[in-house]
One Martini backbone bead per residue (centre of mass of N, CA, C, O) as a GRO file, in nm:
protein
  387
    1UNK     BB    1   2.850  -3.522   3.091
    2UNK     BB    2   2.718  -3.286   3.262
    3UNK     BB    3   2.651  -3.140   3.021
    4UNK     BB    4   2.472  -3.379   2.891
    5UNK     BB    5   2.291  -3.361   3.156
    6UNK     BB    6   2.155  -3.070   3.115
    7UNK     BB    7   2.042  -3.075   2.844
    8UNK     BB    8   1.840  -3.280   2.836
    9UNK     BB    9   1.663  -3.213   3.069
   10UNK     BB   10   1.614  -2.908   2.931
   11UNK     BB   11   1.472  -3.032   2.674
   12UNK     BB   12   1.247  -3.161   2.861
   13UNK     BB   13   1.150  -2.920   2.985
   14UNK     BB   14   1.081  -2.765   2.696
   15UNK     BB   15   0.898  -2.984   2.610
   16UNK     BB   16   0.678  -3.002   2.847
   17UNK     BB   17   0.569  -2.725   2.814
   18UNK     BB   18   0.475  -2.726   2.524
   19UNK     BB   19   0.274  -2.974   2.591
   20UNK     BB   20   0.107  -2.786   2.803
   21UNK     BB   21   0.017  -2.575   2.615
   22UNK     BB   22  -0.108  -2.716   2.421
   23UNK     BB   23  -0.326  -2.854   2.607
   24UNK     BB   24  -0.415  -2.573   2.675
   25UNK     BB   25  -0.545  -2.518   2.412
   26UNK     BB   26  -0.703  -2.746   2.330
   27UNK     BB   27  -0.899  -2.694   2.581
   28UNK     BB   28  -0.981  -2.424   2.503
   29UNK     BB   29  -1.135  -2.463   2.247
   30UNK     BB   30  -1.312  -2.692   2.327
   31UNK     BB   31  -1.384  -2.585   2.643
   32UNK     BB   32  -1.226  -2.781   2.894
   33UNK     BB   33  -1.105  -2.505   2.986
   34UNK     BB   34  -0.984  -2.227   3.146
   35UNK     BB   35  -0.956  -1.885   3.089
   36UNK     BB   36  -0.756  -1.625   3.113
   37UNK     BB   37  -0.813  -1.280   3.110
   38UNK     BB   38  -0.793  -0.966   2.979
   39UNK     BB   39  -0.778  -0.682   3.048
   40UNK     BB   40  -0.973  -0.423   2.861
   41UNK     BB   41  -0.733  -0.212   2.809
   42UNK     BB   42  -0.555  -0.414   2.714
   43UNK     BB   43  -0.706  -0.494   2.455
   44UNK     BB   44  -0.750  -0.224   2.319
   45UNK     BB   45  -0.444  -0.202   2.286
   46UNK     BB   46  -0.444  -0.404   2.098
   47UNK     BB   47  -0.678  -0.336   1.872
   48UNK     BB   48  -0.482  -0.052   1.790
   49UNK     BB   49  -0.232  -0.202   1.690
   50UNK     BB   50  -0.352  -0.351   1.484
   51UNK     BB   51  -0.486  -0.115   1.324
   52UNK     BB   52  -0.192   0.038   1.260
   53UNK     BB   53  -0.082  -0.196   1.103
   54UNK     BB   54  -0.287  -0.221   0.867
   55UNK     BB   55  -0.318   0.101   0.778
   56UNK     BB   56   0.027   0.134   0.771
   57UNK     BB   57   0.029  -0.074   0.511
   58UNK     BB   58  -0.176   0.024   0.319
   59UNK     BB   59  -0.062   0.279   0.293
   60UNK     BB   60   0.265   0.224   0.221
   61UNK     BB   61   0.179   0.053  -0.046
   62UNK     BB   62   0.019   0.283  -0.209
   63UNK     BB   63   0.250   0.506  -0.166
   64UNK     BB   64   0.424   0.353  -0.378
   65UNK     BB   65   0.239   0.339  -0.598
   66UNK     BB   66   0.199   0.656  -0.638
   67UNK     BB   67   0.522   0.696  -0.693
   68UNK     BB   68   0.532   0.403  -0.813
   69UNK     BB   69   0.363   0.213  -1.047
   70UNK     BB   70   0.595   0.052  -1.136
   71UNK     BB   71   0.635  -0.270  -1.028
   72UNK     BB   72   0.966  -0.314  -1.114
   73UNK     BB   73   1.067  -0.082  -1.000
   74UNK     BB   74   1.014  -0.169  -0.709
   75UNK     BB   75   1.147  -0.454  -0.715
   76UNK     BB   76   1.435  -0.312  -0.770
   77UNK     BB   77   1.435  -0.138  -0.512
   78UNK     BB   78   1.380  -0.420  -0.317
   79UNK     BB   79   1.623  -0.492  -0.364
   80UNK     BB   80   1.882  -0.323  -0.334
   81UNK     BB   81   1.781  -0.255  -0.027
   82UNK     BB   82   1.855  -0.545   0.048
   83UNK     BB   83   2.163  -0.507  -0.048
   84UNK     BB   84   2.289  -0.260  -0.031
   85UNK     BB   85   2.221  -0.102  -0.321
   86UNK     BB   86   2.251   0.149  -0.563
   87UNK     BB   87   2.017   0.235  -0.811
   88UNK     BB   88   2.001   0.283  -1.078
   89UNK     BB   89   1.982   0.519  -1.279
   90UNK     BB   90   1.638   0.668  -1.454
   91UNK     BB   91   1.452   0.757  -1.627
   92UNK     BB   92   1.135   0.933  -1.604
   93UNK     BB   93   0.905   0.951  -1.790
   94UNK     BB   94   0.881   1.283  -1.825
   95UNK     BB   95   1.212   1.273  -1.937
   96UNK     BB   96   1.150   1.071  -2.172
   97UNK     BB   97   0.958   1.275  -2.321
   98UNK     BB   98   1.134   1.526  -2.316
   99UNK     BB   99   1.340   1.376  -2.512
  100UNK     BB  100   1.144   1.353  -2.750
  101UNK     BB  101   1.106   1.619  -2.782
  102UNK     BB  102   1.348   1.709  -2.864
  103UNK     BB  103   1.497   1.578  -3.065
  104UNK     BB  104   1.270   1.633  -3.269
  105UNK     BB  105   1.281   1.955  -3.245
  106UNK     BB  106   1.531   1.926  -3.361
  107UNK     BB  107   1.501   1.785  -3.629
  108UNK     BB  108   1.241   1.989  -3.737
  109UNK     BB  109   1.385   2.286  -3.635
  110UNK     BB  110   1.396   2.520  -3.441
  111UNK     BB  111   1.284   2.786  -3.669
  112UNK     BB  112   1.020   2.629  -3.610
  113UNK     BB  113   0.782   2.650  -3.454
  114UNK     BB  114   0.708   2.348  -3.379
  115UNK     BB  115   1.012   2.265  -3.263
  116UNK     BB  116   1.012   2.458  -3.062
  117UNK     BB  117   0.761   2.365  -2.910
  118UNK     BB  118   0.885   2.077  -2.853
  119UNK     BB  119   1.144   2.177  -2.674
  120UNK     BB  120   0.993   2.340  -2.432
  121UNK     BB  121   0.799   2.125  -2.355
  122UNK     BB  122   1.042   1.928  -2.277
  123UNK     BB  123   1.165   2.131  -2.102
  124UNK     BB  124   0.938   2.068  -1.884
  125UNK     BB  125   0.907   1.763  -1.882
  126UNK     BB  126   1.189   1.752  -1.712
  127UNK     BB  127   1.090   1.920  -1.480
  128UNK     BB  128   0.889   1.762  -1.378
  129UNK     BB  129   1.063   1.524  -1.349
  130UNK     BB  130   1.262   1.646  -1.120
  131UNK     BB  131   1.033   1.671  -0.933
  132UNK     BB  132   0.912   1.406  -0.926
  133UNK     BB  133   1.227   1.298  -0.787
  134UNK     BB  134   1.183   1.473  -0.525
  135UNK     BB  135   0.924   1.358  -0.411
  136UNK     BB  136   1.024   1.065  -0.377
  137UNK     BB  137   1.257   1.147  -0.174
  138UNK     BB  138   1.081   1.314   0.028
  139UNK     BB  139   0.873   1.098   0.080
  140UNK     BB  140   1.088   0.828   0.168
  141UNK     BB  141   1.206   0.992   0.440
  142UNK     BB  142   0.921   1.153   0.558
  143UNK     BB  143   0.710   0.892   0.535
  144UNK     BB  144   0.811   0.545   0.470
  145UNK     BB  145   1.025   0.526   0.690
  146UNK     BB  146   0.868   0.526   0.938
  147UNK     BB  147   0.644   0.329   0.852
  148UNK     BB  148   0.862   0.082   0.837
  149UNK     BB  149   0.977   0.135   1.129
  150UNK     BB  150   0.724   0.006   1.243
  151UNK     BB  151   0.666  -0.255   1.127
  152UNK     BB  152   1.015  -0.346   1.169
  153UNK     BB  153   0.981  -0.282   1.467
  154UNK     BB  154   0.805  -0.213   1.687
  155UNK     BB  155   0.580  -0.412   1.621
  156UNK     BB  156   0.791  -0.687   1.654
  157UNK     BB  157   0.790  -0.633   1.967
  158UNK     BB  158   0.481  -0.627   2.023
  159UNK     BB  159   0.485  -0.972   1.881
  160UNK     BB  160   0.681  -1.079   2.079
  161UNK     BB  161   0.574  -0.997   2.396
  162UNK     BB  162   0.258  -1.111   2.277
  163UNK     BB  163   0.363  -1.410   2.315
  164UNK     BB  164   0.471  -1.435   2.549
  165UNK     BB  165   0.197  -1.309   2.680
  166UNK     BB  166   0.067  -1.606   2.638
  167UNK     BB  167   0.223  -1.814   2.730
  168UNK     BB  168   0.221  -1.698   3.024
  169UNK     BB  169  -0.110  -1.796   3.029
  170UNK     BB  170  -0.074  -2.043   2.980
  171UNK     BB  171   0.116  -2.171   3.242
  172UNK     BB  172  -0.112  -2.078   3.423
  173UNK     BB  173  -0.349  -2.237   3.283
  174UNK     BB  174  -0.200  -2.507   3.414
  175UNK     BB  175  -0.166  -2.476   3.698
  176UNK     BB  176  -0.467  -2.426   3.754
  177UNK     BB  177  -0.535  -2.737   3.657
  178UNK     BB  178  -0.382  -2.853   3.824
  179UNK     BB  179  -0.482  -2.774   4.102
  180UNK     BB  180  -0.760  -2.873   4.085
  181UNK     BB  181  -0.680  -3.172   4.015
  182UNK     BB  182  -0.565  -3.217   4.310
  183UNK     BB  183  -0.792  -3.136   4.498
  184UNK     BB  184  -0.981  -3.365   4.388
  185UNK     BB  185  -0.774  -3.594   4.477
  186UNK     BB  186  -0.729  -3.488   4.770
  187UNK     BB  187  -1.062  -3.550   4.833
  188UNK     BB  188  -1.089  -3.838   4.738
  189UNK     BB  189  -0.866  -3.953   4.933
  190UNK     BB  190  -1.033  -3.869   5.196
  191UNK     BB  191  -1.258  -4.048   5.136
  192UNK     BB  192  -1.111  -4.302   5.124
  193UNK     BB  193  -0.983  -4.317   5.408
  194UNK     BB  194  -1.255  -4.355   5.614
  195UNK     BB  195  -1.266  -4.692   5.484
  196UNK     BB  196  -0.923  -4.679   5.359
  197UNK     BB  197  -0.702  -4.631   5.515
  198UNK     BB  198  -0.424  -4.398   5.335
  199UNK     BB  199  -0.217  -4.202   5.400
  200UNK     BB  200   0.013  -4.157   5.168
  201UNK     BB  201  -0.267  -4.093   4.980
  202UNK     BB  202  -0.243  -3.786   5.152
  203UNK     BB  203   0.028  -3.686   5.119
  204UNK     BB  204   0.086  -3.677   4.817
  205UNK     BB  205  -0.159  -3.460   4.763
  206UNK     BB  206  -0.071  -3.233   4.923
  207UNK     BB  207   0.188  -3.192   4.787
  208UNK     BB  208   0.075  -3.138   4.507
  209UNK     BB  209  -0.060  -2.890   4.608
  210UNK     BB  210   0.132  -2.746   4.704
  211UNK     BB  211   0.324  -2.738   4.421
  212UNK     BB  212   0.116  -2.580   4.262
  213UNK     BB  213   0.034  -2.323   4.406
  214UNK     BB  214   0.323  -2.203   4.363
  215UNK     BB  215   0.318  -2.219   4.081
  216UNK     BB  216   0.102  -2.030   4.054
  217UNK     BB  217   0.260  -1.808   4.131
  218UNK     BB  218   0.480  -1.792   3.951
  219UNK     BB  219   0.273  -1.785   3.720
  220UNK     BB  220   0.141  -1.501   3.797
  221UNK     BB  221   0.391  -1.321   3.807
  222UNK     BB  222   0.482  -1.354   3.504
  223UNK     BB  223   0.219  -1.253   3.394
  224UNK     BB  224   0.205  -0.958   3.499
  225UNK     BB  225   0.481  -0.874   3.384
  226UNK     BB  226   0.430  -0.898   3.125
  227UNK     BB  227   0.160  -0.726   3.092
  228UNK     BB  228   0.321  -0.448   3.170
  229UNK     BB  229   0.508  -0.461   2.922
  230UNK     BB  230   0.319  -0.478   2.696
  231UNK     BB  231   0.162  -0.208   2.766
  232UNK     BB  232   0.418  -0.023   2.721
  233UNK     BB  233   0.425  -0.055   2.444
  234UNK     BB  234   0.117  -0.002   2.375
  235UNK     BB  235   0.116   0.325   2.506
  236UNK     BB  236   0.327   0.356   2.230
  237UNK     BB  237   0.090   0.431   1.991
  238UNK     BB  238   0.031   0.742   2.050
  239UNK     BB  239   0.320   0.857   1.962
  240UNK     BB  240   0.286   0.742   1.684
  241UNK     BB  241   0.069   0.876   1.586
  242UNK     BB  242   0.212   1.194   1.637
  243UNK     BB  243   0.453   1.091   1.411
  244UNK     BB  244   0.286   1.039   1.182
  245UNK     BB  245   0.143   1.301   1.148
  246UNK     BB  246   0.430   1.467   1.095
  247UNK     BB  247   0.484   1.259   0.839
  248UNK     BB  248   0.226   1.403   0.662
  249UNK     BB  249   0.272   1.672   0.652
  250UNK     BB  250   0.532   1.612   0.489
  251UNK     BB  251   0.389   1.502   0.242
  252UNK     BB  252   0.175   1.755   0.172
  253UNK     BB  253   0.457   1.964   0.182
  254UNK     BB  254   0.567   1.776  -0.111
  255UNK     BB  255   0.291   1.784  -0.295
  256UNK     BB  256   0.239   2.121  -0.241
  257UNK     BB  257   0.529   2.177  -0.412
  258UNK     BB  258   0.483   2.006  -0.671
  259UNK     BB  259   0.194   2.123  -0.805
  260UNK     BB  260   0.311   2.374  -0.770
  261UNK     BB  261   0.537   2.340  -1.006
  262UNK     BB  262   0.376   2.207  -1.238
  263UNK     BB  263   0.205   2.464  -1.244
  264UNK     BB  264   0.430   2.661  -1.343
  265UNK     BB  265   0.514   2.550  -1.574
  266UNK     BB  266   0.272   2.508  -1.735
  267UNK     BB  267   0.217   2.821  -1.753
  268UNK     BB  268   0.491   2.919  -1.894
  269UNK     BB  269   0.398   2.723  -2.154
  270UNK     BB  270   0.150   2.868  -2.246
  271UNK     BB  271   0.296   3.130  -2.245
  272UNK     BB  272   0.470   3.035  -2.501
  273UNK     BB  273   0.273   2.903  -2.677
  274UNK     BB  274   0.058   3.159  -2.695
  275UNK     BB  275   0.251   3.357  -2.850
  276UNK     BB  276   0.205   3.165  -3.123
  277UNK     BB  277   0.118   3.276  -3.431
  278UNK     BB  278  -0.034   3.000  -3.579
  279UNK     BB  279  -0.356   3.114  -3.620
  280UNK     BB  280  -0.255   3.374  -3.789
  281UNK     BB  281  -0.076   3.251  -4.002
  282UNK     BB  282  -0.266   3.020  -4.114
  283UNK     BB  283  -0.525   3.235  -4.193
  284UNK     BB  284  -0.399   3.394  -4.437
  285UNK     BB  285  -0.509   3.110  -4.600
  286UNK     BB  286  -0.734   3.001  -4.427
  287UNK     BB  287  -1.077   2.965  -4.276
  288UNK     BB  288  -1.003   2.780  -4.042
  289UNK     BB  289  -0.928   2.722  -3.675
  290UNK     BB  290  -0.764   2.647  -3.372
  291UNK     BB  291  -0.758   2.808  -3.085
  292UNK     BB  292  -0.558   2.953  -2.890
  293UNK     BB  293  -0.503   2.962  -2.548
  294UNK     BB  294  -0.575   3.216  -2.339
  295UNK     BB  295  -0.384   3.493  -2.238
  296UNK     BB  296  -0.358   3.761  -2.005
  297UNK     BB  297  -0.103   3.940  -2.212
  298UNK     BB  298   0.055   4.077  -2.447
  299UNK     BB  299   0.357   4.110  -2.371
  300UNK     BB  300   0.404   3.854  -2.350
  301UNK     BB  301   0.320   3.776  -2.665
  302UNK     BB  302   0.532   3.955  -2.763
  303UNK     BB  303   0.827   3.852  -2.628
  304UNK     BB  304   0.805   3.551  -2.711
  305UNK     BB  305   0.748   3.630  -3.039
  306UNK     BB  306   1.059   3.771  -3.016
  307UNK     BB  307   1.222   3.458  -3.049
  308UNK     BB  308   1.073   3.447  -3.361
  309UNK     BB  309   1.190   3.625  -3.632
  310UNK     BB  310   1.167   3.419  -3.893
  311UNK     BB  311   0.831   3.387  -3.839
  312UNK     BB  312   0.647   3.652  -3.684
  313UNK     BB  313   0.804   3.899  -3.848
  314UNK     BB  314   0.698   3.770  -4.140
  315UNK     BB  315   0.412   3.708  -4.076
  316UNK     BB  316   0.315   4.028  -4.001
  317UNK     BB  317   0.388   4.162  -4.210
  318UNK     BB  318   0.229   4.047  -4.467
  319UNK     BB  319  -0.051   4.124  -4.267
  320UNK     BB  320  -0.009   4.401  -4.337
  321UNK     BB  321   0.052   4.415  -4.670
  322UNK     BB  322  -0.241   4.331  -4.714
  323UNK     BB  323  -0.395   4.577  -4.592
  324UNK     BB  324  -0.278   4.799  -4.709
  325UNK     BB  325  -0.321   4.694  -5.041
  326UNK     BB  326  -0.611   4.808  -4.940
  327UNK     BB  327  -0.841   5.011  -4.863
  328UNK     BB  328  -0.770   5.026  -4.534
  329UNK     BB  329  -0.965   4.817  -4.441
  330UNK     BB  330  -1.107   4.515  -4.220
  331UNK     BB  331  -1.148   4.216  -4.181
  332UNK     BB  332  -1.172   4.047  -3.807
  333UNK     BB  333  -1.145   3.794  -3.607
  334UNK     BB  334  -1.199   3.669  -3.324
  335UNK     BB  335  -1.037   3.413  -3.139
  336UNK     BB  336  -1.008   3.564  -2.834
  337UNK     BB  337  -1.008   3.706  -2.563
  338UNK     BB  338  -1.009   4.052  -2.449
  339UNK     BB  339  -0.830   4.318  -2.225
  340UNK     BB  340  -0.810   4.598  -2.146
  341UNK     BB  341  -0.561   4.778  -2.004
  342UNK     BB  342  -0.687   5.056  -2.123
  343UNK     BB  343  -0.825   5.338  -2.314
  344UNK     BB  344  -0.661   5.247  -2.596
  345UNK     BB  345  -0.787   4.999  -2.590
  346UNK     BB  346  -0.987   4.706  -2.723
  347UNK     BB  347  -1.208   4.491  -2.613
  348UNK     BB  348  -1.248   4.192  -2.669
  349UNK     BB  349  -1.467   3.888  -2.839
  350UNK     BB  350  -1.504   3.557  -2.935
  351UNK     BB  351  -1.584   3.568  -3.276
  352UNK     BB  352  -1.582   3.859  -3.328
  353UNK     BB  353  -1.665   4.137  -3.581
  354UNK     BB  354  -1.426   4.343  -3.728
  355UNK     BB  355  -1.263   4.642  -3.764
  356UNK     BB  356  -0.941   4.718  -3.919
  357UNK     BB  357  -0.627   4.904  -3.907
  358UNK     BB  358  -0.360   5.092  -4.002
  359UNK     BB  359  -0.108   5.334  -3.813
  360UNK     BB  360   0.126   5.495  -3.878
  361UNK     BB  361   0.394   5.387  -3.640
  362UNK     BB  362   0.234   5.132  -3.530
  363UNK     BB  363   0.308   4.882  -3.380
  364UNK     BB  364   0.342   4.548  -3.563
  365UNK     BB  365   0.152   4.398  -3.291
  366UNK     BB  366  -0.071   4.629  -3.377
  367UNK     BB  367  -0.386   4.769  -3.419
  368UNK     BB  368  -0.693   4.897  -3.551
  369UNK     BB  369  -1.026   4.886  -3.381
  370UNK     BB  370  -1.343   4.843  -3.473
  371UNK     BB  371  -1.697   4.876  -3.294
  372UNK     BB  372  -1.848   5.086  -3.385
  373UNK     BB  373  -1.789   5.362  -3.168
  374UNK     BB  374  -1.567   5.146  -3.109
  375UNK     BB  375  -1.205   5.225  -3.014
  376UNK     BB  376  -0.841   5.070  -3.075
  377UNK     BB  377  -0.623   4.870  -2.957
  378UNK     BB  378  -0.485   4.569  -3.090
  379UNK     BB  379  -0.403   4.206  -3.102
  380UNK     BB  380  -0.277   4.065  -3.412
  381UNK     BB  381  -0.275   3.762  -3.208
  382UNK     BB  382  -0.637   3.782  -3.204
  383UNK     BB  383  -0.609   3.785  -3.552
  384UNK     BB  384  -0.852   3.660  -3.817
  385UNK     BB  385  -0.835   3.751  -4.120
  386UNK     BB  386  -1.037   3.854  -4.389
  387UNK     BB  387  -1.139   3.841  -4.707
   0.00000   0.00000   0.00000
């Protein structure tokens, strides 16, 4: 019975506070009562985490957006992440891509240039894939993890805190409001006893004004308490500042990992697509093709494209039986620039007409071109064959 006249009590001082504050609150909207403001440095300091708050989620946001865009796999990860459960694994784009680019070329023959050429492809678009998924995890461990751990942490703290000292604020100015009243009623009391002698409403309002003012104490104290608690948990955000800086950097020094993977990659592979004489293949018998874009050396070029001995090595055996079985030189058009490596070779410009010819022992994969007075040696997949 006692335990239960206890909550009751507690139940209706928790009403009444509750009632208290409400009023207090909207005496205060309305204009009806004064309200007890924050030191400046206080406000600055909510207004700092405020805006922390704010374009850490729209970072942290995007930054998920740009790692991951397609929003069902975000909502399936963020579901996986809710339940504690690892989601399962699947190919990313450029994965799901190597694997059509192999297949393919299996399919269409690795022995011909395309199916060759669609397979290195794929080997390329699989590492790039795995590049990729490797950003990805690098930077939810280093940058997206700190700054969700602000938002559903610290910040929380923050928002708790902070509701806390409004709390403690409306208390104050409730006490402040009855102190008022009371002192209003106990001058009252003083000017009607003059008229008509009534000690006992001289006593009770006086008790009042007691009563209030200790009030007015200790939630004065209660709310100065709240208030330097709030203070330093806010100006743990200049740390946090410190934390996310370190956290970008981590970031940046994750995308310029990847970048610089993926342009590695795709170098390698234009150096072995380069390789590929498919430009000089064509034009054996074709009068126009669309040029290979230039690598930096030949020797790339030899190398790679001795790779492919039953396409590159007979159709160049091909087109040297054919210079030979004419006058002994002809003419032929430069695919894309060359720049010659020493003094016996002769540097090419795209789209210029030269004059070829073999000489006895020459590798397989240069000529002799001559062009006025200069003469050297060139590379045979820089150069259309003319008729």
């Amino acid at each position: 019975m006692n335990i239960m006249d206890f909550n009751v009590k507690k139940l209706a001082a928790d009403a009444g506070t509750f009632l208290s504050r409400a009023v207090q609150f909207t005496e205060e909207k309305l204009g009806q009562a004064e309200k007890t403001e924050l030191d400046a440095h206080l406000e600055n300091l909510l207004s700092k985490a405020e805006c922390t708050k704010l374009w850490t989620e729209k970072i942290m946001k995007q930054t998920e957006v740009l790692l991951q865009p397609n929003p069902n796999a975000r909502i399936e990860e963020f579901v996986y992440e809710k339940l504690d459960r690892k989601a399962p694994s699947r190919m990313n784009n450029p994965e799901l891509l190597g694997q059509y680019m192999i297949d393919a070329g299996n399919e269409f023959g690795p022995g011909t240039a395309y199916g060759n050429a669609l397979i290195k492809c794929g080997e390329t678009q699989k590492r790039i894939g795995a590049a990729d998924r490797e950003l990805i995890q690098t930077s939810a461990i280093n940058f997206l993890t700190p700054l969700r751990n602000f938002i559903e942490g610290d910040y929380k703290t923050i928002t708790k805190e902070r509701k806390l000292l409004q709390n403690k604020r409306l208390d104050l100015d409730a006490a402040k409001t009855r102190l008022k009243k009371a002192k209003v009623a106990e001058a009252r009391a003083a000017q009607l006893n003059i008229s008509q002698p009534e000690e006992n409403n001289i006593m009770i309002w006086a008790e009042e004004v007691t009563k209030s003012e200790q009030e007015v104490r200790i939630t004065q104290s209660e709310f100065d308490r709240q208030a330097e608690i709030t203070r330093l948990l806010l100006e743990g955000i200049s740390s946090t500042h410190a934390h996310h800086l370190r956290c970008l950097n981590d970031f940046v020094e994750a995308q310029m990992t990847y970048y610089a993977q993926c342009y590695q990659y795709m170098l390698d592979l234009q150096k072995q697509l380069g390789s590929f004489p498919s430009a000089f293949l064509s034009n054996n018998n074709q009068s126009s093709t669309t040029p290979v874009q230039s690598v930096s050396s030949p020797s790339v070029l030899a190398s790679t494209s001795a790779s492919l001995p039953s396409v590159s090595n007979s159709m160049l055996t091909s087109g040297l039986s054919e210079l030979k079985s004419s006058s002994g030189s002809r003419k032929a058009r430069v695919l894309y620039d060359y720049d010659a490596a020493n003094s016996s070779e002769l540097s090419l410009l795209a789209d210029e007409v030269i004059t070829v010819y073999s000489i006895p022992g020459m590798d397989s994969d240069w000529l002799m071109g001559e062009r006025g007075n200069q003469k050297g040696k060139v590379p045979i997949t820089y150069l259309e064959l003319l008729n």
